[in-house]
mmCIF file of C-alpha atoms in Angstrom:
data_model
loop_
_atom_site.group_PDB
_atom_site.id
_atom_site.type_symbol
_atom_site.label_atom_id
_atom_site.label_comp_id
_atom_site.label_asym_id
_atom_site.label_seq_id
_atom_site.Cartn_x
_atom_site.Cartn_y
_atom_site.Cartn_z
ATOM 1 C CA MET A 21 59.901 -140.293 122.672
ATOM 2 C CA LYS A 22 61.589 -143.697 122.642
ATOM 3 C CA LEU A 23 58.362 -145.332 121.489
ATOM 4 C CA THR A 24 58.086 -142.867 118.578
ATOM 5 C CA ALA A 25 61.662 -143.631 117.494
ATOM 6 C CA VAL A 26 60.997 -147.364 117.671
ATOM 7 C CA LEU A 27 57.808 -147.018 115.603
ATOM 8 C CA ILE A 28 59.568 -144.912 112.966
ATOM 9 C CA PHE A 29 62.432 -147.449 112.762
ATOM 10 C CA ALA A 30 59.993 -150.362 112.549
ATOM 11 C CA SER A 31 58.040 -148.594 109.824
ATOM 12 C CA GLN A 32 61.189 -147.921 107.780
ATOM 13 C CA THR A 33 62.378 -151.525 108.263
ATOM 14 C CA ALA A 34 59.021 -152.970 107.139
ATOM 15 C CA GLN A 35 59.042 -150.817 104.006
ATOM 16 C CA ALA A 36 62.587 -151.885 103.114
ATOM 17 C CA ALA A 37 61.940 -155.614 103.514
ATOM 18 C CA PRO A 38 59.802 -156.100 100.377
ATOM 19 C CA ALA A 39 62.538 -154.693 98.122
ATOM 20 C CA ASP A 40 65.110 -157.092 99.576
ATOM 21 C CA ARG A 41 62.887 -160.168 99.567
ATOM 22 C CA PRO A 42 59.347 -159.555 98.326
ATOM 23 C CA THR A 43 58.190 -163.147 98.900
ATOM 24 C CA PRO A 44 59.410 -166.105 100.980
ATOM 25 C CA SER A 45 60.766 -167.756 97.811
ATOM 26 C CA GLY A 46 62.302 -164.541 96.507
ATOM 27 C CA LEU A 47 60.330 -165.035 93.273
ATOM 28 C CA PRO A 48 57.712 -162.629 91.907
ATOM 29 C CA VAL A 49 54.006 -163.030 92.582
ATOM 30 C CA PRO A 50 52.027 -163.548 90.449
ATOM 31 C CA ARG A 51 54.042 -166.092 88.446
ATOM 32 C CA TYR A 52 53.295 -169.281 86.551
ATOM 33 C CA VAL A 53 54.359 -172.782 87.548
ATOM 34 C CA SER A 54 53.022 -176.219 86.691
ATOM 35 C CA LEU A 55 51.809 -179.099 88.818
ATOM 36 C CA LYS A 56 54.514 -181.710 89.347
ATOM 37 C CA PHE A 57 52.394 -184.792 90.060
ATOM 38 C CA ASP A 58 49.338 -186.670 88.765
ATOM 39 C CA GLU A 59 47.595 -186.015 92.086
ATOM 40 C CA VAL A 60 47.871 -182.697 93.920
ATOM 41 C CA ASN A 61 45.691 -181.826 96.912
ATOM 42 C CA ALA A 62 44.020 -178.411 96.773
ATOM 43 C CA ARG A 63 43.295 -176.995 100.228
ATOM 44 C CA SER A 64 41.312 -174.069 101.601
ATOM 45 C CA GLY A 65 44.348 -172.725 103.463
ATOM 46 C CA PRO A 66 48.111 -173.110 103.746
ATOM 47 C CA GLY A 67 48.459 -176.352 105.696
ATOM 48 C CA ASP A 68 47.500 -180.022 105.775
ATOM 49 C CA ASP A 69 45.046 -179.204 108.575
ATOM 50 C CA HIS A 70 42.941 -177.074 106.192
ATOM 51 C CA LYS A 71 39.935 -178.525 104.367
ATOM 52 C CA LEU A 72 40.652 -180.522 101.204
ATOM 53 C CA LEU A 73 38.723 -178.755 98.430
ATOM 54 C CA TRP A 74 39.580 -181.036 95.502
ATOM 55 C CA VAL A 75 42.396 -183.051 93.976
ATOM 56 C CA TYR A 76 44.054 -182.028 90.713
ATOM 57 C CA HIS A 77 44.642 -185.035 88.424
ATOM 58 C CA VAL A 78 46.680 -183.356 85.680
ATOM 59 C CA ARG A 79 50.459 -183.471 85.826
ATOM 60 C CA GLY A 80 51.893 -180.399 84.091
ATOM 61 C CA LEU A 81 48.757 -178.275 84.530
ATOM 62 C CA PRO A 82 49.754 -174.602 84.346
ATOM 63 C CA VAL A 83 48.737 -172.605 87.411
ATOM 64 C CA GLN A 84 49.449 -169.078 88.549
ATOM 65 C CA VAL A 85 50.920 -168.489 92.017
ATOM 66 C CA VAL A 86 49.058 -165.499 93.477
ATOM 67 C CA ALA A 87 50.326 -165.707 97.075
ATOM 68 C CA GLU A 88 52.775 -167.768 99.080
ATOM 69 C CA ASN A 89 54.278 -168.492 102.440
ATOM 70 C CA SER A 90 57.427 -170.468 103.148
ATOM 71 C CA GLU A 91 55.823 -173.883 102.415
ATOM 72 C CA TRP A 92 52.548 -173.250 100.565
ATOM 73 C CA ARG A 93 51.458 -171.576 97.335
ATOM 74 C CA ARG A 94 48.027 -170.090 96.667
ATOM 75 C CA ILE A 95 47.269 -170.843 93.046
ATOM 76 C CA CYS A 96 44.765 -169.891 90.380
ATOM 77 C CA ASP A 97 44.019 -172.623 87.838
ATOM 78 C CA PRO A 98 42.816 -172.283 84.217
ATOM 79 C CA GLU A 99 39.173 -172.602 85.325
ATOM 80 C CA ARG A 100 39.651 -169.769 87.862
ATOM 81 C CA GLY A 101 39.675 -172.099 90.858
ATOM 82 C CA MET A 102 41.788 -170.898 93.771
ATOM 83 C CA ALA A 103 43.388 -173.144 96.359
ATOM 84 C CA TRP A 104 46.545 -173.712 98.384
ATOM 85 C CA VAL A 105 49.020 -176.421 97.368
ATOM 86 C CA HIS A 106 52.313 -177.431 98.963
ATOM 87 C CA LYS A 107 55.373 -175.986 97.235
ATOM 88 C CA ARG A 108 56.830 -179.476 96.640
ATOM 89 C CA THR A 109 53.874 -180.213 94.303
ATOM 90 C CA THR A 110 54.806 -177.421 91.892
ATOM 91 C CA ASP A 111 57.453 -177.217 89.200
ATOM 92 C CA GLY A 112 58.987 -174.055 87.735
ATOM 93 C CA ARG A 113 58.540 -175.411 84.200
ATOM 94 C CA ARG A 114 56.231 -173.129 82.227
ATOM 95 C CA MET A 115 53.279 -174.773 80.521
ATOM 96 C CA VAL A 116 50.237 -173.383 78.716
ATOM 97 C CA ILE A 117 46.823 -174.848 77.954
ATOM 98 C CA ARG A 118 44.368 -174.246 75.128
ATOM 99 C CA MET A 119 41.061 -173.425 76.838
ATOM 100 C CA GLN A 120 38.986 -172.589 73.734
ATOM 101 C CA ALA A 121 37.046 -175.380 71.983
ATOM 102 C CA ALA A 122 38.662 -175.003 68.556
ATOM 103 C CA PRO A 123 42.142 -176.365 67.817
ATOM 104 C CA LEU A 124 44.906 -173.748 67.730
ATOM 105 C CA PRO A 125 47.222 -173.651 64.677
ATOM 106 C CA LEU A 126 50.933 -173.643 65.545
ATOM 107 C CA HIS A 127 52.890 -171.726 62.907
ATOM 108 C CA ARG A 128 56.463 -172.193 61.667
ATOM 109 C CA SER A 129 57.194 -168.522 62.467
ATOM 110 C CA PRO A 130 55.418 -165.851 64.527
ATOM 111 C CA LYS A 131 53.192 -164.660 61.681
ATOM 112 C CA THR A 132 49.588 -165.524 60.883
ATOM 113 C CA GLU A 133 50.445 -166.144 57.226
ATOM 114 C CA SER A 134 53.276 -168.603 57.987
ATOM 115 C CA HIS A 135 52.911 -172.357 57.409
ATOM 116 C CA VAL A 136 50.883 -174.291 60.026
ATOM 117 C CA ILE A 137 52.998 -177.178 61.328
ATOM 118 C CA ALA A 138 50.706 -178.589 64.026
ATOM 119 C CA LEU A 139 47.452 -178.062 65.909
ATOM 120 C CA LEU A 140 47.035 -177.701 69.659
ATOM 121 C CA ASN A 141 43.704 -179.309 70.505
ATOM 122 C CA ALA A 142 41.202 -177.991 73.023
ATOM 123 C CA ARG A 143 42.303 -178.638 76.638
ATOM 124 C CA ALA A 144 45.755 -179.742 75.402
ATOM 125 C CA MET A 145 48.886 -178.501 77.140
ATOM 126 C CA ALA A 146 52.201 -177.418 75.659
ATOM 127 C CA ILE A 147 55.585 -176.364 76.995
ATOM 128 C CA LEU A 148 56.086 -172.605 76.814
ATOM 129 C CA VAL A 149 59.497 -172.038 75.223
ATOM 130 C CA ARG A 150 59.360 -168.235 75.054
ATOM 131 C CA CYS A 151 57.204 -165.281 74.054
ATOM 132 C CA ASP A 152 58.215 -162.306 71.937
ATOM 133 C CA LYS A 153 57.306 -158.643 72.326
ATOM 134 C CA ALA A 154 54.824 -158.848 69.449
ATOM 135 C CA GLY A 155 52.528 -161.175 71.425
ATOM 136 C CA TRP A 156 53.523 -164.538 69.925
ATOM 137 C CA CYS A 157 54.731 -167.530 71.939
ATOM 138 C CA LYS A 158 56.841 -170.469 70.835
ATOM 139 C CA LEU A 159 55.298 -173.706 72.103
ATOM 140 C CA ARG A 160 56.529 -177.308 72.142
ATOM 141 C CA VAL A 161 54.125 -180.228 72.066
ATOM 142 C CA ASP A 162 54.745 -183.837 71.044
ATOM 143 C CA GLY A 163 58.065 -182.972 69.393
ATOM 144 C CA ALA A 164 56.643 -180.086 67.367
ATOM 145 C CA ASN A 165 57.777 -176.498 67.912
ATOM 146 C CA GLY A 166 55.453 -173.797 66.681
ATOM 147 C CA TRP A 167 54.270 -170.261 67.268
ATOM 148 C CA ALA A 168 50.831 -169.114 68.437
ATOM 149 C CA PRO A 169 49.369 -165.839 69.676
ATOM 150 C CA ALA A 170 49.833 -165.530 73.443
ATOM 151 C CA ALA A 171 46.181 -164.561 73.864
ATOM 152 C CA ASP A 172 45.086 -167.937 72.463
ATOM 153 C CA VAL A 173 46.508 -170.014 75.350
ATOM 154 C CA TRP A 174 46.138 -169.788 79.130
ATOM 155 C CA GLY A 175 49.372 -169.292 81.041
ATOM 156 C CA THR A 176 51.002 -166.294 79.391
ATOM 157 C CA ASP A 177 49.181 -163.227 80.774
ATOM 158 C CA GLU A 178 51.268 -161.832 83.634
ATOM 159 C CA LYS A 179 48.256 -160.131 85.262
ATOM 160 C CA PRO A 180 46.493 -162.032 88.083
ATOM 161 C CA GLN A 181 44.047 -164.489 86.495
ATOM 162 C CA CYS A 182 41.744 -164.937 89.495
ATOM 163 C CA GLY A 183 40.175 -161.962 91.126
#
């Protein structure tokens, strides 16, 4: 009988924990962050003792955190690569990247017919200022602020990007 009571209590406690603190950081998963440094080691697991898979060489690259522990973040990158990086190598600043080959027009207002004020080139990154409910995002790049459809940049879709 005591064992049953302990198991029921443990079960109730485990179910309550995610609501209080769903992740070690207390932040939602998935979520977007950017890489903080010009060189970030990508590992096969959460620790320096895990195999080095590759090194990212793009400061500001937007990545999606899909899992985490207290010190490490499992990320998905714009090319659907998945790896673990140390939390100190990430920044909460939201960035986006244009993955399509054609330049993306940035508009003065969130309307297709509004004046184009700049172009976001292929593989170029921009700061994500905000997105509206209509599916447009305000981006900042090289001193220009403009609007583009959220679907035209990587780093806005809240669904997991790597499966």
